DNA sequence: CTGGATCCTCATCGATACTG
DNA sequence: CAGTATCGATGAGGATCCAG
């Protein structure tokens, strides 16, 4: 960490804020999509399995509010809205990629660890 | 995250799994503490402001289950339990540091963005 | 097509009390 | 010291309907 002090002061730790901001898989999914190319509302709805309209809208608003997405409205007859990742978001995305790579590397380990743990702590059947 | 058990087979993209695993400030706070040095239960309870016993235990169990923490019990008369970060967790921590730095760099921007957004979308004055 | 507003459910979390 | 068990409050999130 840039500031190796205040080890356990979670409130002051910026990473907590990032986690909170990105908390919920929806934000990340949207961010990933929008970083690759400007995306439309319906496009996101189709490409993110299981997301509800409500959460899509809510998450989009939050990301927009935090300056991670830019919302562009084209006043055409069928309304068209595009969401574009800002530079800030693209930079964040690079770090998320770091996490992705970690996840990919350790996914098998985690799965194994869970299996082992569950077997160990199995509810006597 | 506080779910007692995450599904063993997650079909989601790896980054979503990381986010889910680390979602909630407690996991990160604990991870940070345990990465720096082995920590005891009460030590965590004292140093993580606002955490409840329930969440502390739950989060510890999940991290342990995923192979990110190792739980060591010393069968002494006053029981002593130490939680130690695994290599896997330490590697994850390095990536979390990347996120931290991003957060520190962009925190002012985000705050500004929110202020601007809120002013723009103020409930019709 | 893009969302805002509403209702309602259920999971999550905090507080408390109890135990090895 | 290091937890577990239980209960109640809170709010995130899904479903639905309506509007620009």
mmCIF file of C-alpha atoms (C1' of nucleotides) in Angstrom:
data_model
loop_
_atom_site.group_PDB
_atom_site.id
_atom_site.type_symbol
_atom_site.label_atom_id
_atom_site.label_comp_id
_atom_site.label_asym_id
_atom_site.label_seq_id
_atom_site.Cartn_x
_atom_site.Cartn_y
_atom_site.Cartn_z
ATOM 1 C CA UNK A 1 0.000 0.000 0.000
ATOM 2 C CA UNK A 2 1.136 3.500 -0.628
ATOM 3 C CA UNK A 3 0.697 4.285 3.027
ATOM 4 C CA UNK A 4 1.995 1.327 4.970
ATOM 5 C CA UNK A 5 0.839 2.896 8.201
ATOM 6 C CA UNK A 6 -2.442 2.580 10.067
ATOM 7 C CA UNK A 7 -2.492 -1.125 9.363
ATOM 8 C CA UNK A 8 -5.919 -1.978 10.597
ATOM 9 C CA UNK A 9 -7.698 1.310 10.150
ATOM 10 C CA UNK A 10 -10.189 0.009 7.658
ATOM 11 C CA UNK A 11 -12.189 3.188 7.610
ATOM 12 C CA UNK A 12 -9.228 5.155 6.373
ATOM 13 C CA UNK A 13 -8.209 2.519 3.882
ATOM 14 C CA UNK A 14 -9.051 3.632 0.358
ATOM 15 C CA UNK A 15 -9.370 0.092 -0.835
ATOM 16 C CA UNK A 16 -12.478 -0.295 1.215
ATOM 17 C CA UNK A 17 -13.987 2.519 -0.730
ATOM 18 C CA UNK A 18 -13.087 0.910 -4.023
ATOM 19 C CA UNK A 19 -14.552 -2.354 -2.905
ATOM 20 C CA UNK A 20 -17.703 -0.638 -1.800
ATOM 21 C CA UNK A 21 -17.946 1.226 -5.060
ATOM 22 C CA UNK A 22 -17.434 -1.858 -7.105
ATOM 23 C CA UNK A 23 -19.308 -4.110 -4.748
ATOM 24 C CA UNK A 24 -21.894 -6.234 -6.433
ATOM 25 C CA UNK A 25 -21.019 -8.066 -9.571
ATOM 26 C CA UNK A 26 -23.159 -5.828 -11.694
ATOM 27 C CA UNK A 27 -20.864 -2.838 -11.484
ATOM 28 C CA UNK A 28 -17.879 -4.858 -12.596
ATOM 29 C CA UNK A 29 -19.719 -6.510 -15.424
ATOM 30 C CA UNK A 30 -20.939 -3.194 -16.702
ATOM 31 C CA UNK A 31 -17.530 -1.638 -16.320
ATOM 32 C CA UNK A 32 -15.935 -4.438 -18.275
ATOM 33 C CA UNK A 33 -18.442 -4.115 -21.074
ATOM 34 C CA UNK A 34 -18.227 -0.351 -21.264
ATOM 35 C CA UNK A 35 -14.452 -0.352 -21.222
ATOM 36 C CA UNK A 36 -14.293 -2.441 -24.352
ATOM 37 C CA UNK A 37 -16.728 -0.301 -26.289
ATOM 38 C CA UNK A 38 -19.584 2.131 -25.737
ATOM 39 C CA UNK A 39 -22.647 0.119 -24.856
ATOM 40 C CA UNK A 40 -26.366 0.701 -24.981
ATOM 41 C CA UNK A 41 -28.883 -0.051 -22.277
ATOM 42 C CA UNK A 42 -30.550 -2.999 -23.939
ATOM 43 C CA UNK A 43 -27.202 -4.333 -25.014
ATOM 44 C CA UNK A 44 -26.114 -4.504 -21.398
ATOM 45 C CA UNK A 45 -29.396 -6.049 -20.381
ATOM 46 C CA UNK A 46 -28.875 -8.797 -22.924
ATOM 47 C CA UNK A 47 -25.227 -9.414 -22.183
ATOM 48 C CA UNK A 48 -25.355 -9.492 -18.419
ATOM 49 C CA UNK A 49 -27.224 -12.622 -17.478
ATOM 50 C CA UNK A 50 -29.563 -12.292 -14.562
ATOM 51 C CA UNK A 51 -29.505 -8.544 -14.144
ATOM 52 C CA UNK A 52 -32.816 -6.806 -13.610
ATOM 53 C CA UNK A 53 -33.723 -3.520 -15.209
ATOM 54 C CA UNK A 54 -33.807 -1.941 -11.830
ATOM 55 C CA UNK A 55 -30.294 -2.952 -10.902
ATOM 56 C CA UNK A 56 -28.977 -2.110 -14.329
ATOM 57 C CA UNK A 57 -30.313 1.401 -14.090
ATOM 58 C CA UNK A 58 -29.242 1.809 -10.492
ATOM 59 C CA UNK A 59 -25.725 0.612 -11.132
ATOM 60 C CA UNK A 60 -25.383 2.718 -14.239
ATOM 61 C CA UNK A 61 -26.424 5.792 -12.268
ATOM 62 C CA UNK A 62 -23.905 5.101 -9.556
ATOM 63 C CA UNK A 63 -21.083 4.561 -11.991
ATOM 64 C CA UNK A 64 -22.070 7.709 -13.804
ATOM 65 C CA UNK A 65 -22.201 9.624 -10.571
ATOM 66 C CA UNK A 66 -18.712 8.497 -9.651
ATOM 67 C CA UNK A 67 -17.384 9.673 -12.983
ATOM 68 C CA UNK A 68 -16.641 6.185 -14.232
ATOM 69 C CA UNK A 69 -19.191 6.212 -17.020
ATOM 70 C CA UNK A 70 -20.413 8.911 -19.350
ATOM 71 C CA UNK A 71 -24.018 8.791 -20.428
ATOM 72 C CA UNK A 72 -24.704 10.088 -23.915
ATOM 73 C CA UNK A 73 -28.244 10.520 -25.137
ATOM 74 C CA UNK A 74 -29.009 10.622 -28.840
ATOM 75 C CA UNK A 75 -32.344 12.369 -29.291
ATOM 76 C CA UNK A 76 -33.425 10.069 -32.072
ATOM 77 C CA UNK A 77 -36.923 8.773 -32.444
ATOM 78 C CA UNK A 78 -36.264 5.478 -30.805
ATOM 79 C CA UNK A 79 -34.184 6.883 -27.944
ATOM 80 C CA UNK A 80 -30.599 5.774 -27.958
ATOM 81 C CA UNK A 81 -28.297 6.014 -24.961
ATOM 82 C CA UNK A 82 -24.667 5.054 -24.924
ATOM 83 C CA UNK A 83 -22.507 4.483 -21.881
ATOM 84 C CA UNK A 84 -18.787 5.039 -22.269
ATOM 85 C CA UNK A 85 -16.032 4.310 -19.799
ATOM 86 C CA UNK A 86 -14.016 7.324 -18.721
ATOM 87 C CA UNK A 87 -10.232 7.355 -18.525
ATOM 88 C CA UNK A 88 -10.573 6.888 -14.809
ATOM 89 C CA UNK A 89 -12.602 3.747 -15.336
ATOM 90 C CA UNK A 90 -10.168 2.409 -17.903
ATOM 91 C CA UNK A 91 -7.371 2.812 -15.445
ATOM 92 C CA UNK A 92 -9.411 0.992 -12.824
ATOM 93 C CA UNK A 93 -10.101 -1.704 -15.343
ATOM 94 C CA UNK A 94 -6.397 -2.370 -15.735
ATOM 95 C CA UNK A 95 -6.205 -3.112 -12.041
ATOM 96 C CA UNK A 96 -9.278 -5.271 -12.210
ATOM 97 C CA UNK A 97 -7.472 -7.230 -14.878
ATOM 98 C CA UNK A 98 -4.739 -7.874 -12.339
ATOM 99 C CA UNK A 99 -7.344 -9.323 -10.060
ATOM 100 C CA UNK A 100 -8.784 -11.357 -12.897
ATOM 101 C CA UNK A 101 -5.453 -12.929 -13.586
ATOM 102 C CA UNK A 102 -5.011 -13.755 -9.940
ATOM 103 C CA UNK A 103 -8.463 -15.311 -9.942
ATOM 104 C CA UNK A 104 -7.709 -17.385 -12.998
ATOM 105 C CA UNK A 105 -4.446 -18.609 -11.573
ATOM 106 C CA UNK A 106 -5.936 -19.535 -8.222
ATOM 107 C CA UNK A 107 -9.377 -20.680 -9.198
ATOM 108 C CA UNK A 108 -8.417 -24.355 -9.099
ATOM 109 C CA UNK A 109 -6.766 -23.885 -5.728
ATOM 110 C CA UNK A 110 -9.794 -22.164 -4.314
ATOM 111 C CA UNK A 111 -12.115 -24.860 -5.572
ATOM 112 C CA UNK A 112 -9.873 -27.503 -4.095
ATOM 113 C CA UNK A 113 -9.627 -25.631 -0.822
ATOM 114 C CA UNK A 114 -13.405 -25.438 -0.618
ATOM 115 C CA UNK A 115 -13.846 -29.094 -1.325
ATOM 116 C CA UNK A 116 -11.276 -30.002 1.283
ATOM 117 C CA UNK A 117 -12.794 -27.612 3.805
ATOM 118 C CA UNK A 118 -16.303 -28.863 3.200
ATOM 119 C CA UNK A 119 -15.231 -32.459 3.521
ATOM 120 C CA UNK A 120 -13.407 -31.679 6.725
ATOM 121 C CA UNK A 121 -16.309 -29.798 8.212
ATOM 122 C CA UNK A 122 -19.012 -32.002 6.820
ATOM 123 C CA UNK A 123 -22.155 -32.099 8.912
ATOM 124 C CA UNK A 124 -22.074 -35.664 10.159
ATOM 125 C CA UNK A 125 -24.514 -37.341 7.821
ATOM 126 C CA UNK B 1 -20.152 -12.719 1.135
ATOM 127 C CA UNK B 2 -21.735 -13.430 4.422
ATOM 128 C CA UNK B 3 -23.391 -16.344 2.802
ATOM 129 C CA UNK B 4 -22.526 -19.389 4.822
ATOM 130 C CA UNK B 5 -21.339 -21.173 1.737
ATOM 131 C CA UNK B 6 -20.643 -20.047 -1.766
ATOM 132 C CA UNK B 7 -21.448 -22.468 -4.522
ATOM 133 C CA UNK B 8 -18.580 -24.749 -5.341
ATOM 134 C CA UNK B 9 -19.146 -24.410 -9.013
ATOM 135 C CA UNK B 10 -19.454 -20.832 -10.040
ATOM 136 C CA UNK B 11 -20.057 -20.281 -13.690
ATOM 137 C CA UNK B 12 -19.397 -16.578 -13.524
ATOM 138 C CA UNK B 13 -16.303 -14.936 -14.894
ATOM 139 C CA UNK B 14 -13.335 -15.126 -12.541
ATOM 140 C CA UNK B 15 -13.292 -11.475 -11.703
ATOM 141 C CA UNK B 16 -16.825 -11.680 -10.452
ATOM 142 C CA UNK B 17 -15.759 -14.418 -8.111
ATOM 143 C CA UNK B 18 -12.937 -12.343 -6.733
ATOM 144 C CA UNK B 19 -15.218 -9.429 -6.221
ATOM 145 C CA UNK B 20 -17.762 -11.610 -4.508
ATOM 146 C CA UNK B 21 -15.126 -13.151 -2.320
ATOM 147 C CA UNK B 22 -13.715 -9.819 -1.313
ATOM 148 C CA UNK B 23 -16.988 -7.939 -1.332
ATOM 149 C CA UNK B 24 -17.790 -6.417 1.988
ATOM 150 C CA UNK B 25 -15.199 -4.448 3.787
ATOM 151 C CA UNK B 26 -14.658 -7.055 6.454
ATOM 152 C CA UNK B 27 -12.880 -9.551 4.249
ATOM 153 C CA UNK B 28 -10.457 -6.957 2.995
ATOM 154 C CA UNK B 29 -9.768 -5.564 6.430
ATOM 155 C CA UNK B 30 -9.077 -9.005 7.795
ATOM 156 C CA UNK B 31 -6.946 -9.914 4.826
ATOM 157 C CA UNK B 32 -4.902 -6.774 5.226
ATOM 158 C CA UNK B 33 -4.330 -7.436 8.883
ATOM 159 C CA UNK B 34 -3.481 -11.084 8.449
ATOM 160 C CA UNK B 35 -1.118 -10.399 5.587
ATOM 161 C CA UNK B 36 1.036 -8.196 7.735
ATOM 162 C CA UNK B 37 1.249 -10.609 10.623
ATOM 163 C CA UNK B 38 -0.621 -13.533 12.140
ATOM 164 C CA UNK B 39 -3.572 -12.184 14.071
ATOM 165 C CA UNK B 40 -5.755 -13.456 16.834
ATOM 166 C CA UNK B 41 -9.519 -13.326 17.048
ATOM 167 C CA UNK B 42 -9.817 -10.691 19.715
ATOM 168 C CA UNK B 43 -7.082 -8.687 18.093
ATOM 169 C CA UNK B 44 -9.151 -8.445 14.928
ATOM 170 C CA UNK B 45 -12.266 -7.645 16.883
ATOM 171 C CA UNK B 46 -10.483 -4.765 18.558
ATOM 172 C CA UNK B 47 -8.775 -3.402 15.472
ATOM 173 C CA UNK B 48 -11.601 -3.549 12.972
ATOM 174 C CA UNK B 49 -13.991 -0.814 14.025
ATOM 175 C CA UNK B 50 -17.631 -1.737 13.867
ATOM 176 C CA UNK B 51 -17.319 -5.425 13.092
ATOM 177 C CA UNK B 52 -19.589 -7.753 14.996
ATOM 178 C CA UNK B 53 -18.534 -11.115 16.352
ATOM 179 C CA UNK B 54 -20.870 -12.776 13.975
ATOM 180 C CA UNK B 55 -19.414 -11.159 10.888
ATOM 181 C CA UNK B 56 -15.886 -11.621 12.092
ATOM 182 C CA UNK B 57 -16.404 -15.346 12.523
ATOM 183 C CA UNK B 58 -18.336 -15.689 9.294
ATOM 184 C CA UNK B 59 -15.761 -13.841 7.266
ATOM 185 C CA UNK B 60 -12.902 -15.731 8.843
ATOM 186 C CA UNK B 61 -14.580 -19.021 8.005
ATOM 187 C CA UNK B 62 -15.099 -18.022 4.392
ATOM 188 C CA UNK B 63 -11.541 -16.861 3.960
ATOM 189 C CA UNK B 64 -10.330 -20.043 5.556
ATOM 190 C CA UNK B 65 -12.557 -22.110 3.344
ATOM 191 C CA UNK B 66 -11.167 -20.455 0.244
ATOM 192 C CA UNK B 67 -7.640 -21.193 1.351
ATOM 193 C CA UNK B 68 -6.760 -17.568 1.963
ATOM 194 C CA UNK B 69 -6.317 -17.901 5.689
ATOM 195 C CA UNK B 70 -4.914 -20.648 7.845
ATOM 196 C CA UNK B 71 -6.429 -21.155 11.263
ATOM 197 C CA UNK B 72 -4.023 -22.395 13.908
ATOM 198 C CA UNK B 73 -5.277 -23.449 17.320
ATOM 199 C CA UNK B 74 -2.923 -23.526 20.264
ATOM 200 C CA UNK B 75 -4.393 -25.840 22.875
ATOM 201 C CA UNK B 76 -3.277 -23.655 25.738
ATOM 202 C CA UNK B 77 -5.355 -22.991 28.777
ATOM 203 C CA UNK B 78 -6.665 -19.703 27.622
ATOM 204 C CA UNK B 79 -7.384 -20.823 24.081
ATOM 205 C CA UNK B 80 -5.306 -19.088 21.453
ATOM 206 C CA UNK B 81 -6.117 -19.050 17.746
ATOM 207 C CA UNK B 82 -4.032 -17.411 15.093
ATOM 208 C CA UNK B 83 -5.040 -16.585 11.553
ATOM 209 C CA UNK B 84 -2.288 -16.424 8.984
ATOM 210 C CA UNK B 85 -2.485 -15.323 5.367
ATOM 211 C CA UNK B 86 -1.513 -17.968 2.842
ATOM 212 C CA UNK B 87 0.773 -17.299 -0.097
ATOM 213 C CA UNK B 88 -2.306 -17.137 -2.250
ATOM 214 C CA UNK B 89 -3.704 -14.401 -0.071
ATOM 215 C CA UNK B 90 -0.455 -12.483 -0.077
ATOM 216 C CA UNK B 91 -0.452 -12.532 -3.835
ATOM 217 C CA UNK B 92 -4.013 -11.293 -3.860
ATOM 218 C CA UNK B 93 -3.025 -8.590 -1.449
ATOM 219 C CA UNK B 94 -0.511 -7.252 -3.934
ATOM 220 C CA UNK B 95 -3.271 -6.753 -6.441
ATOM 221 C CA UNK B 96 -5.460 -5.144 -3.851
ATOM 222 C CA UNK B 97 -2.622 -2.696 -3.369
ATOM 223 C CA UNK B 98 -2.940 -1.755 -7.023
ATOM 224 C CA UNK B 99 -6.589 -0.978 -6.431
ATOM 225 C CA UNK B 100 -5.690 1.011 -3.362
ATOM 226 C CA UNK B 101 -3.341 3.184 -5.295
ATOM 227 C CA UNK B 102 -5.950 3.772 -7.945
ATOM 228 C CA UNK B 103 -8.410 4.745 -5.252
ATOM 229 C CA UNK B 104 -5.984 7.161 -3.685
ATOM 230 C CA UNK B 105 -5.231 8.802 -6.997
ATOM 231 C CA UNK B 106 -8.839 9.169 -8.015
ATOM 232 C CA UNK B 107 -10.541 9.824 -4.730
ATOM 233 C CA UNK B 108 -10.617 13.599 -5.285
ATOM 234 C CA UNK B 109 -11.960 13.113 -8.803
ATOM 235 C CA UNK B 110 -14.690 10.839 -7.587
ATOM 236 C CA UNK B 111 -15.707 13.233 -4.873
ATOM 237 C CA UNK B 112 -15.813 16.040 -7.389
ATOM 238 C CA UNK B 113 -17.775 13.941 -9.841
ATOM 239 C CA UNK B 114 -20.346 13.170 -7.187
ATOM 240 C CA UNK B 115 -20.719 16.772 -6.196
ATOM 241 C CA UNK B 116 -21.158 17.778 -9.813
ATOM 242 C CA UNK B 117 -23.612 14.982 -10.463
ATOM 243 C CA UNK B 118 -25.655 15.736 -7.378
ATOM 244 C CA UNK B 119 -25.805 19.407 -8.204
ATOM 245 C CA UNK B 120 -26.877 18.601 -11.737
ATOM 246 C CA UNK B 121 -29.549 16.163 -10.637
ATOM 247 C CA UNK B 122 -30.695 18.101 -7.639
ATOM 248 C CA UNK B 123 -34.354 17.567 -6.787
ATOM 249 C CA UNK B 124 -35.898 20.384 -8.791
ATOM 250 C CA UNK B 125 -35.199 23.530 -6.847
ATOM 251 C "C1'" DC C 1 -35.733 2.043 -26.434
ATOM 252 C "C1'" DT C 2 -34.682 3.794 -21.959
ATOM 253 C "C1'" DG C 3 -35.770 4.191 -17.860
ATOM 254 C "C1'" DG C 4 -38.622 5.988 -13.233
ATOM 255 C "C1'" DA C 5 -41.737 4.460 -9.312
ATOM 256 C "C1'" DT C 6 -43.785 1.097 -6.459
ATOM 257 C "C1'" DC C 7 -44.418 -2.985 -3.832
ATOM 258 C "C1'" DC C 8 -42.807 -6.926 -1.606
ATOM 259 C "C1'" DT C 9 -39.686 -10.619 -0.426
ATOM 260 C "C1'" DC C 10 -35.796 -12.562 1.528
ATOM 261 C "C1'" DA C 11 -31.004 -12.474 2.705
ATOM 262 C "C1'" DT C 12 -27.759 -10.066 5.488
ATOM 263 C "C1'" DC C 13 -26.177 -8.177 9.353
ATOM 264 C "C1'" DG C 14 -26.012 -6.483 14.414
ATOM 265 C "C1'" DA C 15 -27.023 -7.438 19.193
ATOM 266 C "C1'" DT C 16 -27.382 -10.513 22.703
ATOM 267 C "C1'" DA C 17 -26.838 -14.558 25.419
ATOM 268 C "C1'" DC C 18 -24.573 -18.830 26.079
ATOM 269 C "C1'" DT C 19 -20.483 -22.455 25.895
ATOM 270 C "C1'" DG C 20 -15.980 -25.131 25.664
ATOM 271 C "C1'" DC D 1 -10.157 -16.455 24.776
ATOM 272 C "C1'" DA D 2 -12.737 -17.880 20.924
ATOM 273 C "C1'" DG D 3 -16.292 -18.806 19.349
ATOM 274 C "C1'" DT D 4 -21.867 -20.604 18.452
ATOM 275 C "C1'" DA D 5 -27.070 -19.968 18.382
ATOM 276 C "C1'" DT D 6 -30.914 -17.187 17.976
ATOM 277 C "C1'" DC D 7 -33.813 -13.293 16.831
ATOM 278 C "C1'" DG D 8 -35.184 -9.016 14.983
ATOM 279 C "C1'" DA D 9 -34.356 -4.977 12.060
ATOM 280 C "C1'" DT D 10 -32.722 -3.233 7.752
ATOM 281 C "C1'" DG D 11 -32.332 -2.769 3.072
ATOM 282 C "C1'" DA D 12 -30.802 -4.685 -1.292
ATOM 283 C "C1'" DG D 13 -32.826 -6.584 -5.030
ATOM 284 C "C1'" DG D 14 -36.689 -8.757 -8.252
ATOM 285 C "C1'" DA D 15 -41.161 -8.086 -10.488
ATOM 286 C "C1'" DT D 16 -44.214 -5.140 -12.425
ATOM 287 C "C1'" DC D 17 -46.424 -1.218 -14.414
ATOM 288 C "C1'" DC D 18 -46.115 3.194 -16.460
ATOM 289 C "C1'" DA D 19 -43.956 7.155 -19.149
ATOM 290 C "C1'" DG D 20 -40.961 10.046 -22.230
#
